[in-house]
Amino acid sequence: MSATTGYFVAGASWLHRRNPLTKLLALGLVLLAAFLLPPVVLPILIVIIVLVAWSSGLLRPMARAMRIPAVLLLSILVVNSLFFPGAKDLLLSVGPLSISREGLTFGLVSAGRVLVAFLASIAFLFTTLADDLLEALISRGASHRISFVVLSAVQMVPRMQARAGAILEAQQARGLSMKGSFVRRLRKLVPLVAPVMLGSLVDVRERTFALEARGFGARPGRTAYRVVADPPIDRWLRWLILAGMVAVVLFALGVIDP
């Protein structure tokens, strides 16, 4: 993973070939469905996302990426199961701690929604190059400033990881030892915080100067150095996805009965 490509995994699958705007709208549809529709749709969404990842050759990298939200999902489930306010139906008691049916149900639903959001987002990041997303947004009339904010958000974590890795390697070359207990290694990482933060601020300033020097924000006569493919099937897919988003919102508002 580099700072320029972010989480993008090179490939030629059908999902890689879709226009970035199509995938962005599909991500919005999945998020709306996960948080607005009844919890019964969560397993269906998870299965669909896993099948999409499998058909695109992303199952293995997606499985490796699950290390990131694993602790969060487990904490959501444990905390709600043990400390859900107003719980009355107790399933299991161990000393002062009790697992309630209400807390377990709420924890499963909350963790399921977070899992769907993570899987859908990581599938989008794995198959969408940040530069293509920027050009696709600008070509559709989006504000160049908003488009750049989106691009910066996508690349923020990879850039910080790359900078932290370079600083850590430099300090190890100067004799910093990362061996020992977990607490000791954690203390050795504290000196990395200041260089990473300062380096990020310097990087933002340098990118700002570079954009101003290249006429960032100039409206007339703008040209793109890359053209993002937008086949007819993507245009039809976007209309279908928009219709799906409207249907989900209307269902959540009670306008459409199941």
PDB file of C-alpha atoms in Angstrom:
ATOM      1  CA  MET A   1       0.000   0.000   0.000  1.00  0.00           C
ATOM      2  CA  SER A   2       1.407   3.379  -1.024  1.00  0.00           C
ATOM      3  CA  ALA A   3       0.315   6.876  -0.191  1.00  0.00           C
ATOM      4  CA  THR A   4      -0.717   7.556  -3.787  1.00  0.00           C
ATOM      5  CA  THR A   5      -2.793   4.438  -4.419  1.00  0.00           C
ATOM      6  CA  GLY A   6      -4.199   4.143  -0.894  1.00  0.00           C
ATOM      7  CA  TYR A   7      -5.970   0.844  -0.330  1.00  0.00           C
ATOM      8  CA  PHE A   8      -6.447   0.205  -4.057  1.00  0.00           C
ATOM      9  CA  VAL A   9      -5.781  -3.379  -5.143  1.00  0.00           C
ATOM     10  CA  ALA A  10      -4.909  -3.568  -8.824  1.00  0.00           C
ATOM     11  CA  GLY A  11      -7.169  -5.838 -10.837  1.00  0.00           C
ATOM     12  CA  ALA A  12      -9.310  -6.206 -13.937  1.00  0.00           C
ATOM     13  CA  SER A  13     -12.490  -7.594 -12.406  1.00  0.00           C
ATOM     14  CA  TRP A  14     -15.978  -6.417 -13.298  1.00  0.00           C
ATOM     15  CA  LEU A  15     -16.040  -4.329 -10.111  1.00  0.00           C
ATOM     16  CA  HIS A  16     -12.721  -2.666 -10.927  1.00  0.00           C
ATOM     17  CA  ARG A  17     -14.115  -1.663 -14.332  1.00  0.00           C
ATOM     18  CA  ARG A  18     -17.135   0.112 -12.908  1.00  0.00           C
ATOM     19  CA  ASN A  19     -17.109   3.895 -12.858  1.00  0.00           C
ATOM     20  CA  PRO A  20     -16.133   5.364  -9.448  1.00  0.00           C
ATOM     21  CA  LEU A  21     -19.444   7.251  -9.218  1.00  0.00           C
ATOM     22  CA  THR A  22     -21.365   4.006  -9.743  1.00  0.00           C
ATOM     23  CA  LYS A  23     -19.470   2.360  -6.893  1.00  0.00           C
ATOM     24  CA  LEU A  24     -19.858   5.446  -4.705  1.00  0.00           C
ATOM     25  CA  LEU A  25     -23.629   5.408  -5.175  1.00  0.00           C
ATOM     26  CA  ALA A  26     -23.706   1.655  -4.527  1.00  0.00           C
ATOM     27  CA  LEU A  27     -21.836   2.248  -1.286  1.00  0.00           C
ATOM     28  CA  GLY A  28     -24.421   4.861  -0.310  1.00  0.00           C
ATOM     29  CA  LEU A  29     -27.240   2.420  -1.072  1.00  0.00           C
ATOM     30  CA  VAL A  30     -25.675  -0.283   1.104  1.00  0.00           C
ATOM     31  CA  LEU A  31     -25.177   2.152   3.991  1.00  0.00           C
ATOM     32  CA  LEU A  32     -28.763   3.385   3.741  1.00  0.00           C
ATOM     33  CA  ALA A  33     -30.088  -0.168   3.665  1.00  0.00           C
ATOM     34  CA  ALA A  34     -27.943  -1.215   6.628  1.00  0.00           C
ATOM     35  CA  PHE A  35     -28.989   1.647   8.895  1.00  0.00           C
ATOM     36  CA  LEU A  36     -32.572   2.326   7.761  1.00  0.00           C
ATOM     37  CA  LEU A  37     -34.004  -1.096   6.962  1.00  0.00           C
ATOM     38  CA  PRO A  38     -34.911  -3.740   9.566  1.00  0.00           C
ATOM     39  CA  PRO A  39     -32.000  -5.778  10.980  1.00  0.00           C
ATOM     40  CA  VAL A  40     -33.139  -8.866   9.065  1.00  0.00           C
ATOM     41  CA  VAL A  41     -31.468  -7.445   5.937  1.00  0.00           C
ATOM     42  CA  LEU A  42     -28.013  -7.350   7.563  1.00  0.00           C
ATOM     43  CA  PRO A  43     -27.115 -11.031   6.933  1.00  0.00           C
ATOM     44  CA  ILE A  44     -28.353 -10.653   3.347  1.00  0.00           C
ATOM     45  CA  LEU A  45     -26.158  -7.590   2.807  1.00  0.00           C
ATOM     46  CA  ILE A  46     -23.139  -9.355   4.298  1.00  0.00           C
ATOM     47  CA  VAL A  47     -23.624 -12.352   2.004  1.00  0.00           C
ATOM     48  CA  ILE A  48     -24.017 -10.088  -1.039  1.00  0.00           C
ATOM     49  CA  ILE A  49     -20.857  -8.116  -0.218  1.00  0.00           C
ATOM     50  CA  VAL A  50     -18.859 -11.316   0.362  1.00  0.00           C
ATOM     51  CA  LEU A  51     -20.069 -12.735  -2.972  1.00  0.00           C
ATOM     52  CA  VAL A  52     -19.144  -9.490  -4.733  1.00  0.00           C
ATOM     53  CA  ALA A  53     -15.692  -9.580  -3.126  1.00  0.00           C
ATOM     54  CA  TRP A  54     -15.250 -13.237  -4.109  1.00  0.00           C
ATOM     55  CA  SER A  55     -16.257 -12.564  -7.726  1.00  0.00           C
ATOM     56  CA  SER A  56     -13.789  -9.665  -7.854  1.00  0.00           C
ATOM     57  CA  GLY A  57     -10.848 -11.557  -6.362  1.00  0.00           C
ATOM     58  CA  LEU A  58     -10.919  -9.508  -3.157  1.00  0.00           C
ATOM     59  CA  LEU A  59     -11.890 -12.185  -0.651  1.00  0.00           C
ATOM     60  CA  ARG A  60      -8.378 -12.689   0.711  1.00  0.00           C
ATOM     61  CA  PRO A  61      -7.458  -8.997   1.120  1.00  0.00           C
ATOM     62  CA  MET A  62     -10.874  -8.340   2.648  1.00  0.00           C
ATOM     63  CA  ALA A  63     -10.325 -11.162   5.150  1.00  0.00           C
ATOM     64  CA  ARG A  64      -6.950  -9.650   6.096  1.00  0.00           C
ATOM     65  CA  ALA A  65      -8.578  -6.236   6.503  1.00  0.00           C
ATOM     66  CA  MET A  66     -11.002  -7.687   9.069  1.00  0.00           C
ATOM     67  CA  ARG A  67      -8.225  -7.375  11.646  1.00  0.00           C
ATOM     68  CA  ILE A  68      -8.947  -3.640  11.740  1.00  0.00           C
ATOM     69  CA  PRO A  69     -12.578  -3.698  12.986  1.00  0.00           C
ATOM     70  CA  ALA A  70     -12.380  -6.994  14.915  1.00  0.00           C
ATOM     71  CA  VAL A  71     -11.698  -5.335  18.280  1.00  0.00           C
ATOM     72  CA  LEU A  72     -14.373  -2.690  17.679  1.00  0.00           C
ATOM     73  CA  LEU A  73     -17.019  -5.267  16.745  1.00  0.00           C
ATOM     74  CA  LEU A  74     -16.154  -7.427  19.749  1.00  0.00           C
ATOM     75  CA  SER A  75     -16.283  -4.447  22.109  1.00  0.00           C
ATOM     76  CA  ILE A  76     -19.689  -3.385  20.752  1.00  0.00           C
ATOM     77  CA  LEU A  77     -21.055  -6.869  21.357  1.00  0.00           C
ATOM     78  CA  VAL A  78     -19.519  -7.321  24.821  1.00  0.00           C
ATOM     79  CA  VAL A  79     -20.327  -3.866  26.198  1.00  0.00           C
ATOM     80  CA  ASN A  80     -23.962  -3.952  25.054  1.00  0.00           C
ATOM     81  CA  SER A  81     -24.457  -7.526  26.254  1.00  0.00           C
ATOM     82  CA  LEU A  82     -23.169  -6.749  29.742  1.00  0.00           C
ATOM     83  CA  PHE A  83     -24.179  -3.136  30.339  1.00  0.00           C
ATOM     84  CA  PHE A  84     -27.334  -2.526  28.320  1.00  0.00           C
ATOM     85  CA  PRO A  85     -29.468  -0.035  30.298  1.00  0.00           C
ATOM     86  CA  GLY A  86     -32.860  -1.221  31.504  1.00  0.00           C
ATOM     87  CA  ALA A  87     -32.293  -4.865  30.571  1.00  0.00           C
ATOM     88  CA  LYS A  88     -34.669  -7.299  32.263  1.00  0.00           C
ATOM     89  CA  ASP A  89     -34.335 -10.608  30.405  1.00  0.00           C
ATOM     90  CA  LEU A  90     -31.064 -12.076  31.742  1.00  0.00           C
ATOM     91  CA  LEU A  91     -29.545 -14.998  29.874  1.00  0.00           C
ATOM     92  CA  LEU A  92     -26.411 -15.641  31.918  1.00  0.00           C
ATOM     93  CA  SER A  93     -24.941 -14.251  35.139  1.00  0.00           C
ATOM     94  CA  VAL A  94     -21.292 -14.524  36.118  1.00  0.00           C
ATOM     95  CA  GLY A  95     -20.669 -12.773  39.411  1.00  0.00           C
ATOM     96  CA  PRO A  96     -21.668  -9.111  39.141  1.00  0.00           C
ATOM     97  CA  LEU A  97     -21.902  -9.300  35.340  1.00  0.00           C
ATOM     98  CA  SER A  98     -24.996 -10.440  33.458  1.00  0.00           C
ATOM     99  CA  ILE A  99     -25.665 -10.984  29.768  1.00  0.00           C
ATOM    100  CA  SER A 100     -29.117  -9.741  28.802  1.00  0.00           C
ATOM    101  CA  ARG A 101     -31.192 -10.701  25.792  1.00  0.00           C
ATOM    102  CA  GLU A 102     -31.903  -7.041  25.013  1.00  0.00           C
ATOM    103  CA  GLY A 103     -28.229  -6.104  25.191  1.00  0.00           C
ATOM    104  CA  LEU A 104     -27.135  -9.106  23.133  1.00  0.00           C
ATOM    105  CA  THR A 105     -29.717  -8.332  20.460  1.00  0.00           C
ATOM    106  CA  PHE A 106     -28.804  -4.657  20.321  1.00  0.00           C
ATOM    107  CA  GLY A 107     -25.090  -5.515  20.253  1.00  0.00           C
ATOM    108  CA  LEU A 108     -25.530  -7.972  17.384  1.00  0.00           C
ATOM    109  CA  VAL A 109     -27.545  -5.463  15.363  1.00  0.00           C
ATOM    110  CA  SER A 110     -25.074  -2.625  16.009  1.00  0.00           C
ATOM    111  CA  ALA A 111     -22.050  -4.806  15.256  1.00  0.00           C
ATOM    112  CA  GLY A 112     -23.773  -6.107  12.113  1.00  0.00           C
ATOM    113  CA  ARG A 113     -24.383  -2.594  10.831  1.00  0.00           C
ATOM    114  CA  VAL A 114     -20.798  -1.564  11.507  1.00  0.00           C
ATOM    115  CA  LEU A 115     -19.577  -4.744   9.789  1.00  0.00           C
ATOM    116  CA  VAL A 116     -21.695  -4.081   6.691  1.00  0.00           C
ATOM    117  CA  ALA A 117     -20.459  -0.483   6.544  1.00  0.00           C
ATOM    118  CA  PHE A 118     -16.838  -1.614   6.876  1.00  0.00           C
ATOM    119  CA  LEU A 119     -17.080  -4.397   4.280  1.00  0.00           C
ATOM    120  CA  ALA A 120     -18.824  -2.162   1.750  1.00  0.00           C
ATOM    121  CA  SER A 121     -16.374   0.697   2.326  1.00  0.00           C
ATOM    122  CA  ILE A 122     -13.301  -1.514   2.063  1.00  0.00           C
ATOM    123  CA  ALA A 123     -14.653  -3.100  -1.144  1.00  0.00           C
ATOM    124  CA  PHE A 124     -15.049   0.417  -2.551  1.00  0.00           C
ATOM    125  CA  LEU A 125     -11.514   1.417  -1.529  1.00  0.00           C
ATOM    126  CA  PHE A 126      -9.999  -1.823  -2.859  1.00  0.00           C
ATOM    127  CA  THR A 127     -11.465  -1.304  -6.336  1.00  0.00           C
ATOM    128  CA  THR A 128     -11.411   2.480  -6.736  1.00  0.00           C
ATOM    129  CA  LEU A 129      -8.304   4.496  -7.494  1.00  0.00           C
ATOM    130  CA  ALA A 130      -8.433   7.818  -5.664  1.00  0.00           C
ATOM    131  CA  ASP A 131      -7.343   9.786  -8.746  1.00  0.00           C
ATOM    132  CA  ASP A 132     -10.137   8.238 -10.805  1.00  0.00           C
ATOM    133  CA  LEU A 133     -12.661   9.149  -8.124  1.00  0.00           C
ATOM    134  CA  LEU A 134     -11.430  12.754  -8.154  1.00  0.00           C
ATOM    135  CA  GLU A 135     -11.655  13.044 -11.924  1.00  0.00           C
ATOM    136  CA  ALA A 136     -15.073  11.377 -12.019  1.00  0.00           C
ATOM    137  CA  LEU A 137     -16.462  13.815  -9.462  1.00  0.00           C
ATOM    138  CA  ILE A 138     -15.053  16.873 -11.229  1.00  0.00           C
ATOM    139  CA  SER A 139     -16.254  15.667 -14.645  1.00  0.00           C
ATOM    140  CA  ARG A 140     -19.800  15.532 -13.249  1.00  0.00           C
ATOM    141  CA  GLY A 141     -19.633  19.159 -12.126  1.00  0.00           C
ATOM    142  CA  ALA A 142     -18.716  18.601  -8.484  1.00  0.00           C
ATOM    143  CA  SER A 143     -16.793  21.361  -6.748  1.00  0.00           C
ATOM    144  CA  HIS A 144     -13.060  20.851  -7.142  1.00  0.00           C
ATOM    145  CA  ARG A 145     -12.600  21.784  -3.479  1.00  0.00           C
ATOM    146  CA  ILE A 146     -15.089  19.164  -2.294  1.00  0.00           C
ATOM    147  CA  SER A 147     -13.532  16.624  -4.654  1.00  0.00           C
ATOM    148  CA  PHE A 148     -10.104  17.339  -3.241  1.00  0.00           C
ATOM    149  CA  VAL A 149     -11.418  16.949   0.313  1.00  0.00           C
ATOM    150  CA  VAL A 150     -12.778  13.514  -0.656  1.00  0.00           C
ATOM    151  CA  LEU A 151      -9.444  12.588  -2.229  1.00  0.00           C
ATOM    152  CA  SER A 152      -7.520  13.760   0.845  1.00  0.00           C
ATOM    153  CA  ALA A 153      -9.801  11.761   3.152  1.00  0.00           C
ATOM    154  CA  VAL A 154      -9.226   8.604   1.106  1.00  0.00           C
ATOM    155  CA  GLN A 155      -5.456   9.071   1.114  1.00  0.00           C
ATOM    156  CA  MET A 156      -5.044  10.382   4.667  1.00  0.00           C
ATOM    157  CA  VAL A 157      -4.522   7.082   6.470  1.00  0.00           C
ATOM    158  CA  PRO A 158      -2.174   5.567   3.822  1.00  0.00           C
ATOM    159  CA  ARG A 159      -0.091   8.735   3.815  1.00  0.00           C
ATOM    160  CA  MET A 160       0.230   8.727   7.603  1.00  0.00           C
ATOM    161  CA  GLN A 161       1.066   5.012   7.610  1.00  0.00           C
ATOM    162  CA  ALA A 162       3.744   5.517   4.972  1.00  0.00           C
ATOM    163  CA  ARG A 163       5.224   8.452   6.881  1.00  0.00           C
ATOM    164  CA  ALA A 164       5.150   6.565  10.188  1.00  0.00           C
ATOM    165  CA  GLY A 165       6.836   3.573   8.539  1.00  0.00           C
ATOM    166  CA  ALA A 166       9.611   5.751   7.120  1.00  0.00           C
ATOM    167  CA  ILE A 167      10.200   7.464  10.494  1.00  0.00           C
ATOM    168  CA  LEU A 168      10.234   4.111  12.314  1.00  0.00           C
ATOM    169  CA  GLU A 169      12.767   2.677   9.867  1.00  0.00           C
ATOM    170  CA  ALA A 170      14.950   5.775  10.263  1.00  0.00           C
ATOM    171  CA  GLN A 171      14.892   5.491  14.059  1.00  0.00           C
ATOM    172  CA  GLN A 172      15.633   1.766  13.938  1.00  0.00           C
ATOM    173  CA  ALA A 173      18.617   2.526  11.696  1.00  0.00           C
ATOM    174  CA  ARG A 174      19.833   4.840  14.486  1.00  0.00           C
ATOM    175  CA  GLY A 175      19.629   2.117  17.120  1.00  0.00           C
ATOM    176  CA  LEU A 176      16.003   2.100  18.244  1.00  0.00           C
ATOM    177  CA  SER A 177      15.083  -1.409  19.387  1.00  0.00           C
ATOM    178  CA  MET A 178      11.494  -2.596  19.053  1.00  0.00           C
ATOM    179  CA  LYS A 179      12.070  -5.836  20.967  1.00  0.00           C
ATOM    180  CA  GLY A 180      10.653  -6.636  24.366  1.00  0.00           C
ATOM    181  CA  SER A 181       7.201  -6.707  25.914  1.00  0.00           C
ATOM    182  CA  PHE A 182       4.139  -5.121  24.365  1.00  0.00           C
ATOM    183  CA  VAL A 183       4.190  -2.255  26.873  1.00  0.00           C
ATOM    184  CA  ARG A 184       7.845  -1.552  26.171  1.00  0.00           C
ATOM    185  CA  ARG A 185       7.289  -1.493  22.414  1.00  0.00           C
ATOM    186  CA  LEU A 186       4.293   0.764  22.915  1.00  0.00           C
ATOM    187  CA  ARG A 187       6.431   3.231  24.830  1.00  0.00           C
ATOM    188  CA  LYS A 188       8.988   3.187  22.010  1.00  0.00           C
ATOM    189  CA  LEU A 189       6.256   4.305  19.597  1.00  0.00           C
ATOM    190  CA  VAL A 190       5.453   7.449  21.586  1.00  0.00           C
ATOM    191  CA  PRO A 191       8.352   9.446  20.027  1.00  0.00           C
ATOM    192  CA  LEU A 192       6.841   8.747  16.604  1.00  0.00           C
ATOM    193  CA  VAL A 193       3.716  10.786  17.280  1.00  0.00           C
ATOM    194  CA  ALA A 194       5.257  14.253  17.050  1.00  0.00           C
ATOM    195  CA  PRO A 195       7.241  13.629  13.811  1.00  0.00           C
ATOM    196  CA  VAL A 196       4.202  12.053  12.146  1.00  0.00           C
ATOM    197  CA  MET A 197       1.908  14.959  13.077  1.00  0.00           C
ATOM    198  CA  LEU A 198       4.433  17.629  12.118  1.00  0.00           C
ATOM    199  CA  GLY A 199       5.250  15.813   8.890  1.00  0.00           C
ATOM    200  CA  SER A 200       1.556  15.640   8.027  1.00  0.00           C
ATOM    201  CA  LEU A 201       1.177  19.393   8.549  1.00  0.00           C
ATOM    202  CA  VAL A 202       4.211  20.066   6.353  1.00  0.00           C
ATOM    203  CA  ASP A 203       2.790  17.722   3.714  1.00  0.00           C
ATOM    204  CA  VAL A 204      -0.506  19.625   3.711  1.00  0.00           C
ATOM    205  CA  ARG A 205       1.316  22.933   3.258  1.00  0.00           C
ATOM    206  CA  GLU A 206       3.456  21.597   0.409  1.00  0.00           C
ATOM    207  CA  ARG A 207       0.426  20.151  -1.366  1.00  0.00           C
ATOM    208  CA  THR A 208      -1.389  23.485  -0.960  1.00  0.00           C
ATOM    209  CA  PHE A 209       1.500  25.391  -2.549  1.00  0.00           C
ATOM    210  CA  ALA A 210       1.719  22.840  -5.373  1.00  0.00           C
ATOM    211  CA  LEU A 211      -2.012  23.120  -6.096  1.00  0.00           C
ATOM    212  CA  GLU A 212      -1.899  26.915  -6.129  1.00  0.00           C
ATOM    213  CA  ALA A 213       1.078  26.834  -8.494  1.00  0.00           C
ATOM    214  CA  ARG A 214      -0.909  24.611 -10.864  1.00  0.00           C
ATOM    215  CA  GLY A 215      -3.955  26.861 -10.939  1.00  0.00           C
ATOM    216  CA  PHE A 216      -6.169  24.879  -8.596  1.00  0.00           C
ATOM    217  CA  GLY A 217      -9.661  26.360  -8.765  1.00  0.00           C
ATOM    218  CA  ALA A 218      -9.292  27.878 -12.226  1.00  0.00           C
ATOM    219  CA  ARG A 219     -12.624  27.437 -13.964  1.00  0.00           C
ATOM    220  CA  PRO A 220     -12.227  28.264 -17.688  1.00  0.00           C
ATOM    221  CA  GLY A 221     -10.436  25.833 -19.961  1.00  0.00           C
ATOM    222  CA  ARG A 222      -9.911  23.068 -17.394  1.00  0.00           C
ATOM    223  CA  THR A 223      -8.533  19.844 -18.868  1.00  0.00           C
ATOM    224  CA  ALA A 224      -8.039  16.425 -17.293  1.00  0.00           C
ATOM    225  CA  TYR A 225      -4.824  14.465 -17.563  1.00  0.00           C
ATOM    226  CA  ARG A 226      -6.779  11.195 -17.348  1.00  0.00           C
ATOM    227  CA  VAL A 227     -10.166  10.111 -18.620  1.00  0.00           C
ATOM    228  CA  VAL A 228     -12.251   7.751 -16.510  1.00  0.00           C
ATOM    229  CA  ALA A 229     -14.270   5.208 -18.481  1.00  0.00           C
ATOM    230  CA  ASP A 230     -18.035   5.485 -18.126  1.00  0.00           C
ATOM    231  CA  PRO A 231     -19.705   2.751 -20.213  1.00  0.00           C
ATOM    232  CA  PRO A 232     -23.481   2.820 -20.837  1.00  0.00           C
ATOM    233  CA  ILE A 233     -24.074   0.006 -18.350  1.00  0.00           C
ATOM    234  CA  ASP A 234     -22.759   2.230 -15.562  1.00  0.00           C
ATOM    235  CA  ARG A 235     -25.238   4.959 -16.420  1.00  0.00           C
ATOM    236  CA  TRP A 236     -28.127   2.493 -16.197  1.00  0.00           C
ATOM    237  CA  LEU A 237     -26.740   1.089 -12.967  1.00  0.00           C
ATOM    238  CA  ARG A 238     -26.593   4.562 -11.419  1.00  0.00           C
ATOM    239  CA  TRP A 239     -30.266   5.162 -12.224  1.00  0.00           C
ATOM    240  CA  LEU A 240     -31.189   1.788 -10.699  1.00  0.00           C
ATOM    241  CA  ILE A 241     -29.125   2.518  -7.593  1.00  0.00           C
ATOM    242  CA  LEU A 242     -30.742   5.954  -7.213  1.00  0.00           C
ATOM    243  CA  ALA A 243     -34.158   4.332  -7.490  1.00  0.00           C
ATOM    244  CA  GLY A 244     -33.116   1.834  -4.830  1.00  0.00           C
ATOM    245  CA  MET A 245     -31.969   4.615  -2.517  1.00  0.00           C
ATOM    246  CA  VAL A 246     -35.287   6.429  -2.913  1.00  0.00           C
ATOM    247  CA  ALA A 247     -37.162   3.189  -2.198  1.00  0.00           C
ATOM    248  CA  VAL A 248     -35.127   2.562   0.963  1.00  0.00           C
ATOM    249  CA  VAL A 249     -35.790   6.085   2.263  1.00  0.00           C
ATOM    250  CA  LEU A 250     -39.512   5.838   1.493  1.00  0.00           C
ATOM    251  CA  PHE A 251     -39.681   2.467   3.233  1.00  0.00           C
ATOM    252  CA  ALA A 252     -37.908   3.877   6.286  1.00  0.00           C
ATOM    253  CA  LEU A 253     -40.395   6.777   6.381  1.00  0.00           C
ATOM    254  CA  GLY A 254     -43.338   4.382   6.181  1.00  0.00           C
ATOM    255  CA  VAL A 255     -44.490   5.571   2.769  1.00  0.00           C
ATOM    256  CA  ILE A 256     -43.942   2.096   1.297  1.00  0.00           C
ATOM    257  CA  ASP A 257     -45.411  -0.861   3.175  1.00  0.00           C
ATOM    258  CA  PRO A 258     -43.529  -4.172   3.167  1.00  0.00           C
TER     259      PRO A 258
END
